[in-house]
Short mmCIF file of C-alpha atoms and ligand atoms in Angstrom, two decimals:
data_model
loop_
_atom_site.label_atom_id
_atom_site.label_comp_id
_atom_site.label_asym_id
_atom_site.label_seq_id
_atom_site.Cartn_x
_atom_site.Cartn_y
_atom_site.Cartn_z
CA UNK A 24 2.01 -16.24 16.75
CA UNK A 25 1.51 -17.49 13.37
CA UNK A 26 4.28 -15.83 12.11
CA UNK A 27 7.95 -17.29 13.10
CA UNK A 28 9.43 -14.19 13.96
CA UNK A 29 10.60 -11.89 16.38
CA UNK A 30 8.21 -8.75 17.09
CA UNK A 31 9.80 -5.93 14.67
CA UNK A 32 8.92 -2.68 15.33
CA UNK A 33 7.70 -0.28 12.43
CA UNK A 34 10.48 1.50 12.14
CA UNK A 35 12.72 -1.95 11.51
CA UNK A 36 10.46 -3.06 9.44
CA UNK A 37 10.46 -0.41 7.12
CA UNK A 38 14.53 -0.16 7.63
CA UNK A 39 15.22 -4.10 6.63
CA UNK A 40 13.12 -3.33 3.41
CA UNK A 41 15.45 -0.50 2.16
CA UNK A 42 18.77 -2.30 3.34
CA UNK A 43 17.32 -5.39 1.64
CA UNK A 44 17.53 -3.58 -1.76
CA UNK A 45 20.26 -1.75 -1.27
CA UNK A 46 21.84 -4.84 -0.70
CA UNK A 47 20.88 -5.90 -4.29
CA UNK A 48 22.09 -2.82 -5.88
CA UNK A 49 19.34 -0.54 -5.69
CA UNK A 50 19.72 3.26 -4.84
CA UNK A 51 17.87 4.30 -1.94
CA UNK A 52 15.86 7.36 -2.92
CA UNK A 53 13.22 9.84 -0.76
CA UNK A 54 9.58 9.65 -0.97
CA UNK A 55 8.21 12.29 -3.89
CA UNK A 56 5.53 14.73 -2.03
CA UNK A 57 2.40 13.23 -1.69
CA UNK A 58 0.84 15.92 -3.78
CA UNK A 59 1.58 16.13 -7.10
CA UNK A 60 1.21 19.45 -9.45
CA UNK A 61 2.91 18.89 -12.34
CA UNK A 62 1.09 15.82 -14.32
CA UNK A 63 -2.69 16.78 -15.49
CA UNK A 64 -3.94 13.13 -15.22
CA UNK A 65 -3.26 12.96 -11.67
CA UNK A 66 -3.95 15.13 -8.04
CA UNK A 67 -2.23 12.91 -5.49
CA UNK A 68 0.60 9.89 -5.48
CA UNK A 69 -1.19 7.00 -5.70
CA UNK A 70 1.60 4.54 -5.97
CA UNK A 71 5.50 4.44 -5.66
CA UNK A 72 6.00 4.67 -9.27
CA UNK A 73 4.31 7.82 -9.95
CA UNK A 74 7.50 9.68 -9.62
CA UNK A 75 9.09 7.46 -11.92
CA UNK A 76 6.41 7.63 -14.63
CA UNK A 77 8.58 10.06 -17.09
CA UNK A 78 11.55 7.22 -16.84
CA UNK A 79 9.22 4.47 -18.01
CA UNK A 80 7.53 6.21 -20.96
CA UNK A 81 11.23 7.30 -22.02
CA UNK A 82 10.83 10.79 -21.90
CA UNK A 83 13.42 10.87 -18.80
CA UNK A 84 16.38 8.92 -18.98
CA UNK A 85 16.92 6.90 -14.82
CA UNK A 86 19.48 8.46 -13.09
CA UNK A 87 20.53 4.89 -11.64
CA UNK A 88 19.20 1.68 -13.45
CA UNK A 89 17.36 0.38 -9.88
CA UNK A 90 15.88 2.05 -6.78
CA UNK A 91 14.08 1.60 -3.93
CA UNK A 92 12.36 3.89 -1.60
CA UNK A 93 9.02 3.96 0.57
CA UNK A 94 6.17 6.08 -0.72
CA UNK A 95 3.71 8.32 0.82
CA UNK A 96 0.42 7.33 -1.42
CA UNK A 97 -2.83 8.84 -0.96
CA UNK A 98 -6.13 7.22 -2.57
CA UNK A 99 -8.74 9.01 -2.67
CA UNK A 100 -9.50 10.23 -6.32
CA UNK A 101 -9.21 8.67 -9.35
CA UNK A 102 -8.55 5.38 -10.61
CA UNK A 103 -7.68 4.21 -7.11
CA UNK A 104 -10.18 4.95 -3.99
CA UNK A 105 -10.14 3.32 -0.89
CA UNK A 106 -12.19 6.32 1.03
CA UNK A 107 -15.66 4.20 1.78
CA UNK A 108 -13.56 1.58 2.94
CA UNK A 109 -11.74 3.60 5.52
CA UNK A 110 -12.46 3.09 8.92
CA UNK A 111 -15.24 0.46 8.21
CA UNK A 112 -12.32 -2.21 7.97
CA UNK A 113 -9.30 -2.65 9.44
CA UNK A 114 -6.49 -2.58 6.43
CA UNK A 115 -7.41 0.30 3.75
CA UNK A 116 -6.75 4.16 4.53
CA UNK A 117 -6.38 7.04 2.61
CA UNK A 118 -3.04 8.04 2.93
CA UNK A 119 -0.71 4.68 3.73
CA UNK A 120 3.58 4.53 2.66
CA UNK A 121 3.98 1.95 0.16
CA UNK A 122 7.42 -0.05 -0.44
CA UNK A 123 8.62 -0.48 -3.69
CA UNK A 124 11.45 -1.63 -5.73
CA UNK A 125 12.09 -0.69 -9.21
CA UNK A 126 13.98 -1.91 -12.37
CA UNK A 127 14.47 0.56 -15.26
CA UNK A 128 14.99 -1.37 -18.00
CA UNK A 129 17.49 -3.65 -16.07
CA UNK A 130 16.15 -6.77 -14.26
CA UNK A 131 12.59 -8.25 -14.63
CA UNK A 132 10.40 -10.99 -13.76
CA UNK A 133 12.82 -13.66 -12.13
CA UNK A 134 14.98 -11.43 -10.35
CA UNK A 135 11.64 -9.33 -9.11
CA UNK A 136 9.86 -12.44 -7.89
CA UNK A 137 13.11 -14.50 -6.21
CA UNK A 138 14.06 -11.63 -3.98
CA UNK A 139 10.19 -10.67 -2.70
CA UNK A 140 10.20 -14.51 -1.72
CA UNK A 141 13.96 -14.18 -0.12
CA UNK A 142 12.72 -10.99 1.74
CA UNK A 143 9.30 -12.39 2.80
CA UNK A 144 10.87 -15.67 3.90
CA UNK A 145 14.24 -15.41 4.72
CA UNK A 146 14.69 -11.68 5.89
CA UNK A 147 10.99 -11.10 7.55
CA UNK A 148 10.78 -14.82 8.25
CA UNK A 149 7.13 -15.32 7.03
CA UNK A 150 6.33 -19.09 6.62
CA UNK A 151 5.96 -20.02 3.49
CA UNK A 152 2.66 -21.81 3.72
CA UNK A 153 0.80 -19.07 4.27
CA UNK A 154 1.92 -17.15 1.20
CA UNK A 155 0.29 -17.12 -2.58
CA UNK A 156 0.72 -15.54 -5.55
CA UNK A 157 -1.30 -14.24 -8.31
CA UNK A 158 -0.27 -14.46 -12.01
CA UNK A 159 -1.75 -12.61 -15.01
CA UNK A 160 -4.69 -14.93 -16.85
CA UNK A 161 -4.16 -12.52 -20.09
CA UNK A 162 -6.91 -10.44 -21.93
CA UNK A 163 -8.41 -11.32 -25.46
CA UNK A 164 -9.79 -7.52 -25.45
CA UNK A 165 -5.88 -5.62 -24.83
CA UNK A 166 -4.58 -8.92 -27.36
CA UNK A 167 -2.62 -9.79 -24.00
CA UNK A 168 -1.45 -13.27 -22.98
CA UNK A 169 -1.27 -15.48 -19.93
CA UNK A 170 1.73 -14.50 -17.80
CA UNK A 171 3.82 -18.07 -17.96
CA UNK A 172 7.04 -16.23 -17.12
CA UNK A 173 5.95 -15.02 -13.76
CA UNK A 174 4.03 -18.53 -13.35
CA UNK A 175 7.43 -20.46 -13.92
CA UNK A 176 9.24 -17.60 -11.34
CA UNK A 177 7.06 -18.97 -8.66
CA UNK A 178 6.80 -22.53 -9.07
CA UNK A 179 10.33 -22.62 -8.28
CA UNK A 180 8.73 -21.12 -4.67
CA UNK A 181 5.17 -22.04 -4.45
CA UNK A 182 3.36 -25.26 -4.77
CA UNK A 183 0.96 -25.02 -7.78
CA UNK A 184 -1.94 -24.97 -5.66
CA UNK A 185 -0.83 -21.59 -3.88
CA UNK A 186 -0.32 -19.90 -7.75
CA UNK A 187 -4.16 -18.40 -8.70
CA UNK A 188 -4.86 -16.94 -11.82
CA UNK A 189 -6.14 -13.20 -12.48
CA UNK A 190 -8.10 -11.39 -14.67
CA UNK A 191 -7.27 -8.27 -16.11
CA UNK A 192 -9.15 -6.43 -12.76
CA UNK A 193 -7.06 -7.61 -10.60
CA UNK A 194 -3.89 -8.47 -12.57
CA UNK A 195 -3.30 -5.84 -14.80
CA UNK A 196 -1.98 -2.68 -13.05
CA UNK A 197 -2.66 0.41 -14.64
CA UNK A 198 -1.87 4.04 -12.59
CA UNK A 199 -4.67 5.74 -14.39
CA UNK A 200 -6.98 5.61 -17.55
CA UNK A 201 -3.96 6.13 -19.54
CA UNK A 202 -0.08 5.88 -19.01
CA UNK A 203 2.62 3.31 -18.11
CA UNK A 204 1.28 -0.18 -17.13
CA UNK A 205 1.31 -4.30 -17.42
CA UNK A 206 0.76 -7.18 -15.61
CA UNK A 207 1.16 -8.08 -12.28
CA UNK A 208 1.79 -10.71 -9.48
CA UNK A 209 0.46 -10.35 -6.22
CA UNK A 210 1.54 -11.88 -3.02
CA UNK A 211 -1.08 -12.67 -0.52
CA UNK A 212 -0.98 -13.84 2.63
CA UNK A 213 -3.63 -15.89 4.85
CA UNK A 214 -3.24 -14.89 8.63
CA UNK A 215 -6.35 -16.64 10.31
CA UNK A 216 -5.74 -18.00 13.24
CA UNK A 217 -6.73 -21.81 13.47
CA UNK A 218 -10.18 -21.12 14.99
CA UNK A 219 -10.75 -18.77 12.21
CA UNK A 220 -9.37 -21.42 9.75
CA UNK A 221 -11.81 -23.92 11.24
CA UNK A 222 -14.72 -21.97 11.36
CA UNK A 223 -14.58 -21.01 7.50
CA UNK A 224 -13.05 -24.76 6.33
CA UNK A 225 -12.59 -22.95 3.63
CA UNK A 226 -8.45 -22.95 2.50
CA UNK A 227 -6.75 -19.36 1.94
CA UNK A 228 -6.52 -20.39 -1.67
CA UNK A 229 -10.71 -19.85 -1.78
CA UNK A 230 -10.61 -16.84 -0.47
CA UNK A 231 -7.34 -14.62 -2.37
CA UNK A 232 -8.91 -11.23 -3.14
CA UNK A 233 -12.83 -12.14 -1.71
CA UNK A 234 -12.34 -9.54 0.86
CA UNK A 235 -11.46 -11.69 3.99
CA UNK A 236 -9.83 -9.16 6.80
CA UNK A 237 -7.10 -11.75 7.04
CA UNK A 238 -6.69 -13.23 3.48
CA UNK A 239 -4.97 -9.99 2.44
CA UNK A 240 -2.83 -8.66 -0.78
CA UNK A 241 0.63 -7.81 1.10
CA UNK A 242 2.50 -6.80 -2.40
CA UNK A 243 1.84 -6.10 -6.19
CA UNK A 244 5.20 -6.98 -8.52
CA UNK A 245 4.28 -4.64 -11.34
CA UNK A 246 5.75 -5.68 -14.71
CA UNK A 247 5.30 -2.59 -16.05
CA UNK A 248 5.67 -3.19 -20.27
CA UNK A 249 3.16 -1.00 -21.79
CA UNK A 250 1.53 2.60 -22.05
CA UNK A 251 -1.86 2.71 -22.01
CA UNK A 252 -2.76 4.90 -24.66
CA UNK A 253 -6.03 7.91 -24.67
CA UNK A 254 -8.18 5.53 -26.84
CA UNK A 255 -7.65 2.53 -24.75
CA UNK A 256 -5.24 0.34 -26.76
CA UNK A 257 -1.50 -0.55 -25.40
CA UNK A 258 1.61 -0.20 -26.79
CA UNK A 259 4.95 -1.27 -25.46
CA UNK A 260 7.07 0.90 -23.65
CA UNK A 261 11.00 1.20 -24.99
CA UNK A 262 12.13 -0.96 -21.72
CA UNK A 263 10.78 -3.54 -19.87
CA UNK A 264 10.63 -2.29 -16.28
CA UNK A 265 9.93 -3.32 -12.39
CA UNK A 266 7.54 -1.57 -10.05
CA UNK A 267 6.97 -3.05 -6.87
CA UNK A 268 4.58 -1.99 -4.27
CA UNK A 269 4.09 -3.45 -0.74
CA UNK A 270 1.28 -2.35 1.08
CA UNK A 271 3.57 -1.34 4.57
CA UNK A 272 0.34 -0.98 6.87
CA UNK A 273 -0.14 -4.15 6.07
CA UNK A 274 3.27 -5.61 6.61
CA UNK A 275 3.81 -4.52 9.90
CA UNK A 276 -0.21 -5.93 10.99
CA UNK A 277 1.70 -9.28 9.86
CA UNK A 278 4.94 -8.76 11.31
CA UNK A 279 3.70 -7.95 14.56
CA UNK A 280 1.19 -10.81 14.63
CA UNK A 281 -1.90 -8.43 14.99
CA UNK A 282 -5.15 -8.81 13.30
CA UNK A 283 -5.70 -5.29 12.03
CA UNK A 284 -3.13 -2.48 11.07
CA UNK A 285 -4.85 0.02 13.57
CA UNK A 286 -3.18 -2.38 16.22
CA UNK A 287 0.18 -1.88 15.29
CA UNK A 288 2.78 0.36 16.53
CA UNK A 289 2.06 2.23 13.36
CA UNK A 290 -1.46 3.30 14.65
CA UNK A 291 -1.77 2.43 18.33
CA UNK A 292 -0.48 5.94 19.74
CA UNK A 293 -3.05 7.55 17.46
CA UNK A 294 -6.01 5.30 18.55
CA UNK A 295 -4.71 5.66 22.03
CA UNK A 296 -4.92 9.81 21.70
CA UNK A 297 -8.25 9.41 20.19
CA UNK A 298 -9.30 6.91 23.44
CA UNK A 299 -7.78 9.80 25.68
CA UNK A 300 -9.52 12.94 24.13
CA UNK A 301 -12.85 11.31 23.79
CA UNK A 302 -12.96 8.81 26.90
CA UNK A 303 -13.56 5.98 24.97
CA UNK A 304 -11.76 2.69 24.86
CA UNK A 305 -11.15 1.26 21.46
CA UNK A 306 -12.43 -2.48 21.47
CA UNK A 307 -15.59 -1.44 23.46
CA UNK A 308 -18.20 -0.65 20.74
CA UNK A 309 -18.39 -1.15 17.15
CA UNK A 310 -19.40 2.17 16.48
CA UNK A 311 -16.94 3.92 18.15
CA UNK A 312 -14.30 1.73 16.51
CA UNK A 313 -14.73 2.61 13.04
CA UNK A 314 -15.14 6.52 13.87
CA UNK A 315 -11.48 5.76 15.66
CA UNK A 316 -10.42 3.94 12.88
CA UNK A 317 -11.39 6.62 10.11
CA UNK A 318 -9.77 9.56 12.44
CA UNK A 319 -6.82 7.62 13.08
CA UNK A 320 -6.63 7.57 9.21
CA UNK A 321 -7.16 10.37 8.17
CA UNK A 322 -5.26 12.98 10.36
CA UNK A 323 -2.20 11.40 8.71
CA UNK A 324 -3.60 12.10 5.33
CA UNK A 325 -4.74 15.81 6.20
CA UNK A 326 -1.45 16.37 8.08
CA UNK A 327 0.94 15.12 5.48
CA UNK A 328 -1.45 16.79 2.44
CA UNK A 329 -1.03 19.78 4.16
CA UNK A 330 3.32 19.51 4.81
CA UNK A 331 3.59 18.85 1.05
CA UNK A 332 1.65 21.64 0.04
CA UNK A 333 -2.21 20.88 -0.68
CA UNK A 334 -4.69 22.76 2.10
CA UNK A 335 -8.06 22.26 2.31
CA UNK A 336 -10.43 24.31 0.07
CA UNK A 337 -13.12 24.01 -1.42
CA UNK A 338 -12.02 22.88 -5.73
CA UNK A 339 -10.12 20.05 -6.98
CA UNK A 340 -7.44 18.62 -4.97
CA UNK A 341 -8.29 20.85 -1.70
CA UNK A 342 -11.44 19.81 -1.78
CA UNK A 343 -10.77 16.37 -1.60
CA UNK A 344 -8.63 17.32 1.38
CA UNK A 345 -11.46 19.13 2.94
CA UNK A 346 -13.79 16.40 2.17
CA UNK A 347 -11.26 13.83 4.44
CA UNK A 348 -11.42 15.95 7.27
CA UNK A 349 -15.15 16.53 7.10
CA UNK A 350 -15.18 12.98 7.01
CA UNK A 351 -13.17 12.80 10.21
CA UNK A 352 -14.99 15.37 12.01
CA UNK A 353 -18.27 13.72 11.13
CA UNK A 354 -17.33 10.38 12.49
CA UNK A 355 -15.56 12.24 15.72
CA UNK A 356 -19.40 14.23 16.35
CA UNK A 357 -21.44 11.79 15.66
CA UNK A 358 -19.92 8.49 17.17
CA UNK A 359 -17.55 10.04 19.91
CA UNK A 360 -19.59 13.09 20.87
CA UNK A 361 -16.84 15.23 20.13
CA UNK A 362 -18.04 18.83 20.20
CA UNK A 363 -15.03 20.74 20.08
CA UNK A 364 -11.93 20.63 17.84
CA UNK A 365 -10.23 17.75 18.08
CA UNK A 366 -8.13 16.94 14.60
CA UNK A 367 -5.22 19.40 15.94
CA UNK A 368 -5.09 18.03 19.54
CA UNK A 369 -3.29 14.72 17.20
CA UNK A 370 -0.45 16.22 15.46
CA UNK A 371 1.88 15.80 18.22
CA UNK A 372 1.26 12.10 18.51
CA UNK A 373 1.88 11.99 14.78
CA UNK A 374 4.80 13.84 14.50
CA UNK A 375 6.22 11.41 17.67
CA UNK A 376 5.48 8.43 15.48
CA UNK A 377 6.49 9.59 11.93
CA UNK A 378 9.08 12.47 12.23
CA UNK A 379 12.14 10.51 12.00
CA UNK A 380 11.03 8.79 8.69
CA UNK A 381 9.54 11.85 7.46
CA UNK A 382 11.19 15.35 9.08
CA UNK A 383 8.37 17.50 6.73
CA UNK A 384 6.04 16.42 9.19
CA UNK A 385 8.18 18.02 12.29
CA UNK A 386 9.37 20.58 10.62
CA UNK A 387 5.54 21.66 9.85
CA UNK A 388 3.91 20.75 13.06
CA UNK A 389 2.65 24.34 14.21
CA UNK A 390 1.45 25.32 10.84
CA UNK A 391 -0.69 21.74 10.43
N1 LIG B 422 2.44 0.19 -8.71
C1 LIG B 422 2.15 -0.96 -7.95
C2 LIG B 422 0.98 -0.82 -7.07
O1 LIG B 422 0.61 0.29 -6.76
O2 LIG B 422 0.38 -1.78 -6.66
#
């Protein structure tokens, strides 16, 4: 295990991270719906702060100055799409719960970046060496600067050789073309084993955000400062805020010591369903693996789309419901030979592994 921890299951994992910020003062609220009907610019949640978005801009004032929830996200539209991904490797999906921390207008950089270390490395008990962090390189086209505030935060953590610069692709988090947004820091983490490490010689430094299954973004410390505004310049938003978002897929995959998120507790009752309707194994053929993957994913997405009120049809954001579980039948015909309805035969296994976090799931089960 490269991780010096004891195996947590999902549902601690996902626990420790609210009680964590609770601990520091922050309100624990629900997830908002996954589908979203009251903002134009946007069909589904793509990230925990989408529900906040009126609190940021100042048009809402916060209810409590910090919070911290997990969020069902979906991204599949928009701005942010993972669908081609999905399935084809082993740590985007469609719909996925990200953890998140916020600040409205009350702490900021320091505080933001000390406690994601404390939590990574003294809470989940992640070694240190194989952590690194991204900072903001600044943008002579938005008039933006380097980040040295968040690059001072994590020198008092990192060694200087495990801080990496970004551009403004990478480093600059914006939730759409226009609306609240500013830099970011993003914590990576390199969990290749030693043969993999060997193999490569390459250091985890070399390969932060080039796409290596197991040189992965884990969380994304949004310093969210500015609105982007309809013809493409920023301004600065009344308060300087937090928005955190930790990918929690991803978490457990490293938590649990496992090299892909489909092999964690999270996903391995739906694989194992899949294995039993279709008599394959998972692990066996490539093929078969990715359509197992993809269906995996995206019966969660369908099912929760559907609890929060979004069916399939066939304009706007039904049809980008109806083209996920096209997608999943697809992959289930062609690479499983399944010939006969099989999305529905999963809801039960889905409701046993996310009901408790999520009782719109249960509470919907016959109607999905
Ligand atoms: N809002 C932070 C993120 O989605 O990465």
């Amino acid at each position: 295990c490269l991780i010096f921890c004891s195996i947590m299951t999902s549902k601690e994992i996902r626990q420790k991270f609210l009680d964590f910020f609770a601990s520091k003062g922050h309100t624990v609220v629900p997830s908002a719906p996954m589908v979203v009907k009251n903002d134009p610019t946007l069909m589904f949640t793509n990230a925990g702060m989408n529900q906040f978005k009126d609190i940021f801009l100042g048009n809402a004032k916060a209810p409590y100055p910090r919070a911290t929830d997990s969020q069902k996200c979906l991204r599949v539209s928009g701005k942010h799409n993972d669908l081609e991904e999905v399935g084809h490797d082993t740590y985007h999906h469609t719909m996925f719960e990200m953890l998140g921390n916020w600040s409205f207008g009350d702490y900021f950089k320091k505080e933001a970046i000390d406690w994601a270390w404390e939590l990574l490395t003294e809470v989940y008990k992640i070694d240190p060496k194989l952590l690194y962090a991204t900072v903001f390189e600044g943008s002579e086209e938005d008039g933006t600067t380097m980040d040295m505030e968040a690059r001072q935060a994590w020198l008092k953590h990192l060694p200087e050789d495990h801080i990496l610069l970004g551009n403004k692709h990478d480093n600059f988090w914006e939730m759409g073309d226009t609306g609240p947004c500013g830099p970011c820091s993003e914590i990576h983490i390199d969990i290749r084993t030693p043969e993999e490490k060997a193999a490569s010689g390459l250091s985890g430094r070399e390969l932060v955000n080039k796409s290596d299954p197991h040189v992965i973004e884990i969380w994304n410390l949004v310093f969210m400062q500015y609105q982007r505004m309809a013809d493409g310049h920023l301004e600065s938003l009344p308060a300087r805020n937090i928005d955190t978002g930790m990918g929690f897929e991803r978490l457990c995959c490293v938590l649990q010591g496992k090299e892909s998120n489909y092999d964690t507790d999270v996903f391995s009752g739906l694989i194992s369903k899949i294995g039993e309707i279709s008599g394959h194994r998972y692990g066996e053929n490539a093929q078969a693996d990715v359509a197992m993957r993809v269906i995996a994913d995206h019966i969660r997405a369908i099912s929760f789309s559907i609890a929060d009120g979004q069916l399939p049809s066939n304009v706007k954001a039904g049809y980008v419901i109806r083209r996920i579980l096209r997608r999943a039948v697809r992959y289930g015909y062609t690479f499983l030979g399944l010939n006969e309805p099989f999305m529905c035969r999963l809801v039960q296994q889905l409701v046993d592994d996310m009901g408790e976090a999520y009782p719109e799931i249960a509470k919907q089960q016959k109607f999905i």
